Amino acid sequence: NMPTLDADDNVVNGLVKLCQEIHQSVAHMTQKYREEMSRYNYVTPTSYLELLNIFSKIFGRKKDELVLAKKRTKTGLDKLLATEKDVAKLRVELNEMLPLLDQAVRETNETMAKIAEDTSNTEVIKTKVASEEEQVLKKVQETRAIASEASDRLAEALPALEAALQSLEVLSKNDINEVRALQRPPPGVKLTMEAVCILKQVEPLKVPVPGKPGKKEDDYWEPGRGLLGDAGKFLQSLRDFDKENIPEIVIQKLQKHIDSPDFDPIKIEKTSKACKSLCMWSRAMHSFYMINKEVAPRKEALANAEAELAIVKEVLATKKRELKKLEEGLRTLQVKYEDAVRKKNEYETKVDECNQRIIRAERLTTGLGDEKVRWQENVAMLDHSLENVIGDVLVSSGFVAYLGPFTAEYRDNMVKEWITKLTAYQVPHTEHPELVRVLGDAVKIRNWQLAGLPKDNLSVQNGVIVQYSNRWPLFIDPQGQANKWIKNMEKNTGLDVMKLSDRDYLRTLENSIRFGKPCLLENVGIDMDPALEPVLLRQTYRQSGSTVIKLGDAVIPYHDDFRFYITTKLPNPHYSPEISVKVTLVNFTLSPSGLEDQMLARVVAEERPDLEEMKNTLIISNATMRNELKALEDTILEKLSTSENPVDDIELITALEASKAKSTEIKTKMQAAEQTEKDIDMTRAEYVPVAVNTQILFFCVSDLANVDPMYQYSLEWFTNIFLTSIQSAPRADVLEKRIKNINEYFTFSLYCNVCRSLFEKHKLLFAFLLTVRILMNQKKIQMNINIMT
């Protein structure tokens, strides 16, 4: 299951050689460790396989983790940088759009002004048109009145005219010929024919007047008979007679006939039926003329009115055409105005959107300005880590696979040797591929320390080893530090604690395995119960679709969340190779720096409980705030990297600003807390001489086991003497004096308590050891050899 290394052959060959070198160097260091420290460790082929397995697991995981982290950070950074570029582009767009907007505003205003002007002109024309229409209406009414009056007056003559024409229709040619045939016409006939001839303007004959010699009179009979020559034509001429244009002189001549009582159709009918009709016709013509003459002024007035009406209508039509043209112009202007307004609104919208986008982009870039620098540094760091991940992971894998049983000094020496080999074999690696830096998680480590993990580098390394090892850890824990840490770390997950001496410990272990709970097996000795072997070797298999394991005689479900921890209080256990290959031995023996830190906390808690309480509160508070800060920073990066268009994502910007504000608030609080912690540490530092002296004395006592294995002293016992000494040491107003009193009292008290358990021959040795270590710490003597080995 070795992942793809993406490395050239030289690097791969170097890795192969380096794995061999690591295995061999650990074997060599194990021998040296046994000779110098009397501690046993075994390097077996299984250890080499463990190295390969751990490298395979960690390399793929670490590389994916770095690639993902880089991708996410790079994506967020690229979007932030793109946003900065967008601001410049948006400003260019804005500068290009502003003149267009100004032009659109000008065009809109100009068009609006033109519309206002033309609307005013149109209103004037509309007023004039309305006035002209009113005049036309008035003229029309006047003309209609004149026409109606003339028509009504003419209508009075129409009945007689129609009656005359109707009577003509009933005349036949024979009726006319009969009149024509008269040789001596009766007076009525003669009078009628005279009237007809006068109307038709037929000249009479001049004939002598009987009884009056020398005088002549008009005779219309013969000319009249001539008219009657063609009866049909004659009748038609009467029907077609131009009654509208009868000369006045004709009417004057006719007047005497009209006035004559004998010129009466009824009377004339007695002499001639035909002449009756002709009489009616003649009288109708006279009547029409007289009425028409009366109506003539009205007709003239009507003609004048119609002429004036035509003029007014033409003026009105002209005005209407002008109005129509103006209205069409207005409509064109309105369309132009609407188009200008649309353009103006579009530009205003675009300008507003552009401004808003610039504001949002600036909010984004300004708010994440410091994040940009950090992300750029992170990307560069991740690039560097990716380039060197293969060497770093190999060293870390070797650390996890081999270095758990060793003390800090031996671990450091081996890592330095491996780094030298990395360079020699040209395997890429960072300058200091230290386990905690390569595989450690700062947030997780802080949580471990809050749970009681000592803060020294050795203890943190142990925590990382436990996290990445493929085998369950067996802690060499004479001071109970690992025990305390595991119990605190797993207290919220239902930790089961058991001992091999418990009657039903296998039942407890079974429940832990079945339900996925952590389990702590404490205080084991040199030997292990064989029943634990399937658990230690993780001998799980599939049965009926489930993962199971055999524990004793029972086959039980195996929960993937199950975790197993083992601790021993033996300070220097000698486990057989068979046990060593089944577990990961982790040397949790307290280091000087770890003990010094604990003793400092103890003495400050006794002397200045207020300071120590504040210190502990600040540690928890700072850890919580750092966790929150890390979560917020991850949230900011996650939101930014997953957003398609950050500039337009208002919800994103608002959320980022809120996260950034919260982040800034936390940073401010952290700065204040860190300053307070520094102030507290300055005060606590005054008690460091007590802590240093205490850890020196503890390791003097611990080293007595090298004189005789019977001499075993617990940290708890040692701490109780220390606390009693603090309470019993003489008080002093000056802190330096108080510290001196505590150190002297505790040194003597410890010496007395230890001497009670020593053989007489060892008491002087112990006194000498205490003296030498104290003087060495005070730089008064130097020792180049370990006097206890």
PDB file of C-alpha atoms in Angstrom, residues 13-25 48 51-52 394 398:
ATOM      1  CA  ASN A  13      17.198   4.776  -3.857  1.00  0.00           C
ATOM      2  CA  GLY A  14      18.221   7.226  -1.147  1.00  0.00           C
ATOM      3  CA  LEU A  15      15.006   6.440   0.751  1.00  0.00           C
ATOM      4  CA  VAL A  16      15.679   2.708   0.576  1.00  0.00           C
ATOM      5  CA  LYS A  17      19.213   3.156   1.876  1.00  0.00           C
ATOM      6  CA  LEU A  18      18.049   5.583   4.527  1.00  0.00           C
ATOM      7  CA  CYS A  19      15.435   3.135   5.848  1.00  0.00           C
ATOM      8  CA  GLN A  20      18.204   0.622   6.257  1.00  0.00           C
ATOM      9  CA  GLU A  21      20.431   3.236   7.895  1.00  0.00           C
ATOM     10  CA  ILE A  22      17.659   4.203  10.319  1.00  0.00           C
ATOM     11  CA  HIS A  23      17.100   0.590  11.333  1.00  0.00           C
ATOM     12  CA  GLN A  24      20.791  -0.056  11.790  1.00  0.00           C
ATOM     13  CA  SER A  25      21.404   3.215  13.656  1.00  0.00           C
ATOM     14  CA  TYR A  48      11.558  -2.358  10.202  1.00  0.00           C
ATOM     15  CA  LEU A  51       8.752   1.812   9.882  1.00  0.00           C
ATOM     16  CA  LEU A  52       7.601   1.068   6.333  1.00  0.00           C
ATOM     17  CA  LEU A 394      10.617   9.516   6.754  1.00  0.00           C
ATOM     18  CA  GLY A 398      11.416   6.593  12.067  1.00  0.00           C
TER      19      GLY A 398
END
